[in-house]
């Protein structure tokens, strides 16, 4: 017996209502047993790929690994994660470049919205030449020493084996370090959902408006060895590449978010304007690469995944090759569905 995602939710909700009313306990027991026999877990929904996703009353455990502070999409990804009751954020780790300053940015962000209880850890610092556009915001965050991000990740996996989704939206330096430090513990992740790669298209469009050919994508290009280590780790990998993540936040939607006036959207407004001022020559319209990875964890139907085998070249190119799949890859997303979800979450009251 198997239940689709919608049927599973309906059965579970009906079961709970019957039990709460104290009526027809035997009927409730039968329905609950049927739900259990479908292979589902309490409080989760199974999609067509056999992956379980959290309901609001039983959120799935997640850690966000981010290079927040350069481009603006990380700030929107963090906002979406915080506004999604399907997720329980165990912590946030910062990746690439000045990870301590990135952690201070997250500290200020979380304090401003009353979410200080979420741990923030600084990952592996690396050389970098790109502009930290939101450094002024970050420097106003509290000065404190942050825990080792790689150690934090491994400790959380040990505490919750098989239960944590790592949402990776930056270069993979922390992931590479965690695999090197303790590969057996890393394998106990439930899965990694990542933004990265370029399979059949690159950044933007050419002079004729056609998608550009595949090219090294930033997160993979910064650490190709980390991407190879992840794909070989034995942990299920769900990849959101350039093919499906180049979704633009146009003026109408952007101003609707900024005009909302909540503590959360106020942080996005500040960070957006610092990004805009520090991104010489960049357009005003952000491309929301990273929030697609968060969206996949809560609404996988908006970005169906295809099993592929990817080979990571030394220059960071992710090339599809023959062989057993080593990743589930979203090649096309429902862009309007994504934007509708983002606006609903960021201008609504969904939060934990």
Coordinates of N, CA and C in Angstrom, one line a residue, residues 76-181:
X76 N 18.4 36.4 1.3 CA 17.1 35.9 1.0 C 16.9 34.4 1.4
X77 N 17.9 33.6 1.1 CA 17.8 32.2 1.4 C 17.7 32.0 2.9
X78 N 18.4 32.7 3.7 CA 18.3 32.6 5.2 C 16.9 33.1 5.6
X79 N 16.4 34.2 5.0 CA 15.1 34.6 5.4 C 14.0 33.6 5.1
X80 N 14.1 33.0 4.0 CA 13.1 31.9 3.6 C 13.2 30.7 4.5
X81 N 14.4 30.3 4.9 CA 14.6 29.2 5.8 C 14.0 29.5 7.2
X82 N 14.2 30.8 7.7 CA 13.7 31.2 9.0 C 12.2 31.3 9.0
X83 N 11.6 31.6 7.8 CA 10.2 31.7 7.7 C 9.5 30.5 7.3
X84 N 10.1 29.3 7.3 CA 9.5 28.1 6.9 C 9.4 27.1 8.1
X85 N 8.2 27.0 8.6 CA 7.9 26.1 9.7 C 8.2 24.7 9.5
X86 N 8.4 24.3 8.2 CA 8.8 22.9 7.9 C 10.2 22.6 8.4
X87 N 11.0 23.6 8.7 CA 12.4 23.4 9.0 C 12.6 23.8 10.5
X88 N 13.5 23.1 11.1 CA 14.0 23.5 12.4 C 15.5 23.7 12.2
X89 N 16.0 25.0 12.2 CA 17.3 25.3 11.9 C 18.2 25.1 13.2
X90 N 19.0 24.0 13.1 CA 19.9 23.7 14.2 C 21.1 24.7 14.4
X91 N 21.4 25.3 13.3 CA 22.6 26.2 13.3 C 22.9 26.7 12.0
X92 N 23.7 27.7 11.9 CA 24.2 28.4 10.7 C 25.7 28.4 10.7
X93 N 26.3 27.8 9.7 CA 27.8 27.9 9.6 C 28.1 28.8 8.4
X94 N 29.2 29.5 8.5 CA 29.6 30.4 7.5 C 30.8 29.9 6.7
X95 N 30.8 30.1 5.4 CA 31.8 29.5 4.5 C 32.5 30.6 3.7
X96 N 33.8 30.3 3.4 CA 34.6 31.0 2.4 C 35.0 32.4 2.9
X97 N 36.2 32.8 2.6 CA 36.7 34.1 2.9 C 36.8 34.4 4.4
X98 N 36.4 35.5 4.8 CA 36.4 36.0 6.2 C 35.2 35.4 6.9
X99 N 35.3 34.2 7.4 CA 34.1 33.5 7.9 C 33.7 34.1 9.3
X100 N 34.6 34.7 10.0 CA 34.3 35.3 11.3 C 33.4 36.5 11.0
X101 N 33.8 37.3 10.0 CA 33.0 38.5 9.7 C 31.6 38.1 9.2
X102 N 31.6 37.1 8.4 CA 30.3 36.6 7.9 C 29.4 36.1 9.1
X103 N 30.0 35.5 10.1 CA 29.3 35.0 11.3 C 28.7 36.2 12.1
X104 N 29.5 37.3 12.1 CA 29.0 38.5 12.8 C 27.8 39.1 12.0
X105 N 27.8 39.0 10.7 CA 26.6 39.5 9.9 C 25.4 38.6 10.3
X106 N 25.6 37.3 10.4 CA 24.4 36.5 10.8 C 24.0 36.8 12.2
X107 N 24.9 37.0 13.1 CA 24.6 37.4 14.5 C 23.7 38.6 14.5
X108 N 24.1 39.7 13.8 CA 23.2 40.9 13.8 C 21.9 40.6 13.2
X109 N 21.9 39.9 12.1 CA 20.6 39.6 11.4 C 19.7 38.8 12.4
X110 N 20.2 37.8 13.0 CA 19.3 37.0 13.9 C 18.9 37.8 15.1
X111 N 19.8 38.6 15.7 CA 19.4 39.5 16.8 C 18.3 40.4 16.5
X112 N 18.3 41.0 15.3 CA 17.3 42.0 14.8 C 16.0 41.4 14.7
X113 N 15.9 40.1 14.5 CA 14.6 39.5 14.3 C 14.2 38.6 15.5
X114 N 15.0 38.6 16.5 CA 14.6 37.9 17.7 C 14.9 36.4 17.6
X115 N 15.9 36.0 16.9 CA 16.2 34.6 16.7 C 17.6 34.2 17.2
X116 N 18.0 34.9 18.3 CA 19.4 34.7 18.8 C 19.7 33.3 19.3
X117 N 18.6 32.5 19.5 CA 18.9 31.2 20.0 C 19.5 30.2 19.0
X118 N 19.5 30.6 17.7 CA 20.1 29.8 16.7 C 21.6 29.9 16.7
X119 N 22.3 28.8 17.0 CA 23.8 28.9 17.0 C 24.4 29.3 15.7
X120 N 25.5 30.1 15.7 CA 26.2 30.5 14.6 C 27.7 30.1 14.7
X121 N 28.2 29.4 13.8 CA 29.6 29.0 13.8 C 30.4 29.4 12.6
X122 N 31.6 29.7 12.8 CA 32.5 30.2 11.7 C 33.2 29.0 11.0
X123 N 33.1 28.9 9.7 CA 33.8 27.8 9.1 C 35.2 28.1 8.7
X124 N 35.7 27.3 7.8 CA 37.1 27.4 7.4 C 37.4 28.7 6.7
X125 N 38.3 29.6 7.2 CA 38.6 30.8 6.5 C 39.5 30.5 5.2
X126 N 39.3 31.2 4.2 CA 40.1 31.0 3.0 C 40.5 32.3 2.3
X127 N 41.5 32.3 1.5 CA 41.8 33.5 0.8 C 40.7 33.9 -0.1
X128 N 40.5 35.2 -0.4 CA 39.4 35.6 -1.3 C 39.8 37.0 -1.9
X129 N 39.3 37.2 -3.1 CA 39.5 38.5 -3.7 C 38.2 39.2 -4.1
X130 N 37.1 38.6 -3.8 CA 35.8 39.2 -4.2 C 35.4 40.2 -3.1
X131 N 34.5 41.1 -3.4 CA 34.1 42.2 -2.6 C 33.0 41.7 -1.6
X132 N 33.3 41.9 -0.3 CA 32.3 41.6 0.8 C 31.4 42.8 0.9
X133 N 30.4 42.8 0.1 CA 29.6 44.0 -0.1 C 28.8 44.5 1.1
X134 N 28.5 43.5 2.0 CA 27.7 43.8 3.2 C 28.6 43.8 4.5
X135 N 29.9 44.2 4.3 CA 30.8 44.2 5.4 C 30.4 45.3 6.5
X136 N 29.9 46.4 6.0 CA 29.5 47.5 7.0 C 28.4 47.0 7.9
X137 N 27.4 46.3 7.4 CA 26.4 45.7 8.2 C 27.0 44.7 9.2
X138 N 27.9 43.8 8.7 CA 28.5 42.8 9.5 C 29.3 43.4 10.7
X139 N 30.0 44.4 10.4 CA 30.9 45.0 11.4 C 30.2 45.6 12.6
X140 N 28.9 45.8 12.4 CA 28.0 46.3 13.5 C 27.4 45.2 14.3
X141 N 27.7 44.0 13.9 CA 27.3 42.8 14.7 C 28.2 42.7 15.9
X142 N 27.7 41.9 16.9 CA 28.5 41.8 18.2 C 29.9 41.1 17.9
X143 N 30.9 41.6 18.6 CA 32.2 41.0 18.5 C 32.3 39.9 19.5
X144 N 32.5 38.7 19.0 CA 32.6 37.5 19.8 C 33.3 36.4 19.1
X145 N 33.9 35.5 19.8 CA 34.5 34.3 19.1 C 33.4 33.3 18.8
X146 N 33.5 32.8 17.6 CA 32.5 31.8 17.1 C 33.1 30.4 17.2
X147 N 32.2 29.4 17.4 CA 32.7 28.1 17.4 C 33.2 27.6 16.0
X148 N 33.9 26.6 16.0 CA 34.4 26.0 14.8 C 33.3 25.4 14.0
X149 N 33.0 25.9 12.8 CA 31.9 25.5 12.0 C 31.9 24.0 11.6
X150 N 33.1 23.5 11.3 CA 33.2 22.1 10.9 C 33.0 21.2 12.1
X151 N 33.5 21.5 13.3 CA 33.3 20.8 14.5 C 31.8 20.8 14.8
X152 N 31.2 22.0 14.7 CA 29.7 22.1 15.0 C 28.9 21.2 14.2
X153 N 29.2 21.2 12.9 CA 28.5 20.3 11.9 C 28.6 18.9 12.3
X154 N 29.8 18.4 12.6 CA 30.0 17.0 12.9 C 29.3 16.7 14.3
X155 N 29.4 17.6 15.2 CA 28.7 17.3 16.5 C 27.2 17.2 16.4
X156 N 26.6 18.0 15.5 CA 25.2 17.9 15.3 C 24.8 16.7 14.6
X157 N 25.6 16.2 13.7 CA 25.3 15.0 13.0 C 25.4 13.8 14.0
X158 N 26.4 13.8 14.8 CA 26.5 12.7 15.9 C 25.3 12.7 16.8
X159 N 24.8 13.9 17.1 CA 23.6 14.0 18.0 C 22.3 13.6 17.3
X160 N 22.3 13.8 16.0 CA 21.0 13.5 15.3 C 21.4 12.7 14.0
X161 N 21.9 11.5 14.2 CA 22.3 10.7 13.0 C 21.1 10.4 12.1
X162 N 21.4 10.6 10.8 CA 20.4 10.3 9.8 C 19.2 11.2 9.7
X163 N 19.3 12.3 10.4 CA 18.1 13.2 10.5 C 18.3 14.6 9.9
X164 N 19.6 15.0 9.7 CA 19.9 16.4 9.3 C 20.1 16.6 7.8
X165 N 19.4 17.6 7.3 CA 19.7 18.0 5.9 C 20.7 19.2 6.0
X166 N 21.8 19.1 5.3 CA 22.7 20.2 5.2 C 22.3 21.0 4.0
X167 N 21.9 22.3 4.1 CA 21.6 23.1 3.0 C 22.9 24.0 2.7
X168 N 23.6 23.6 1.6 CA 24.8 24.3 1.3 C 24.7 25.3 0.2
X169 N 24.9 26.6 0.5 CA 24.7 27.6 -0.5 C 25.9 28.5 -0.7
X170 N 27.1 27.9 -0.3 CA 28.3 28.6 -0.6 C 29.4 27.6 -1.1
X171 N 30.6 28.1 -1.3 CA 31.7 27.2 -1.6 C 31.8 26.0 -0.6
X172 N 32.3 24.9 -1.0 CA 32.2 23.7 -0.2 C 33.4 23.4 0.7
X173 N 34.1 24.5 1.1 CA 35.3 24.3 2.0 C 34.9 23.6 3.3
X174 N 33.8 24.0 3.9 CA 33.5 23.3 5.2 C 33.1 21.9 5.0
X175 N 32.4 21.6 3.9 CA 32.1 20.2 3.6 C 33.3 19.3 3.4
X176 N 34.2 19.9 2.6 CA 35.5 19.1 2.3 C 36.2 18.9 3.6
X177 N 36.3 19.9 4.5 CA 37.0 19.7 5.8 C 36.3 18.7 6.7
X178 N 35.0 18.7 6.7 CA 34.2 17.8 7.5 C 34.5 16.3 7.0
X179 N 34.5 16.1 5.7 CA 34.7 14.8 5.2 C 36.1 14.3 5.5
X180 N 37.1 15.2 5.4 CA 38.4 14.8 5.7 C 38.6 14.5 7.2
X181 N 37.9 15.3 8.1 CA 38.1 15.1 9.5 C 37.4 13.9 10.0

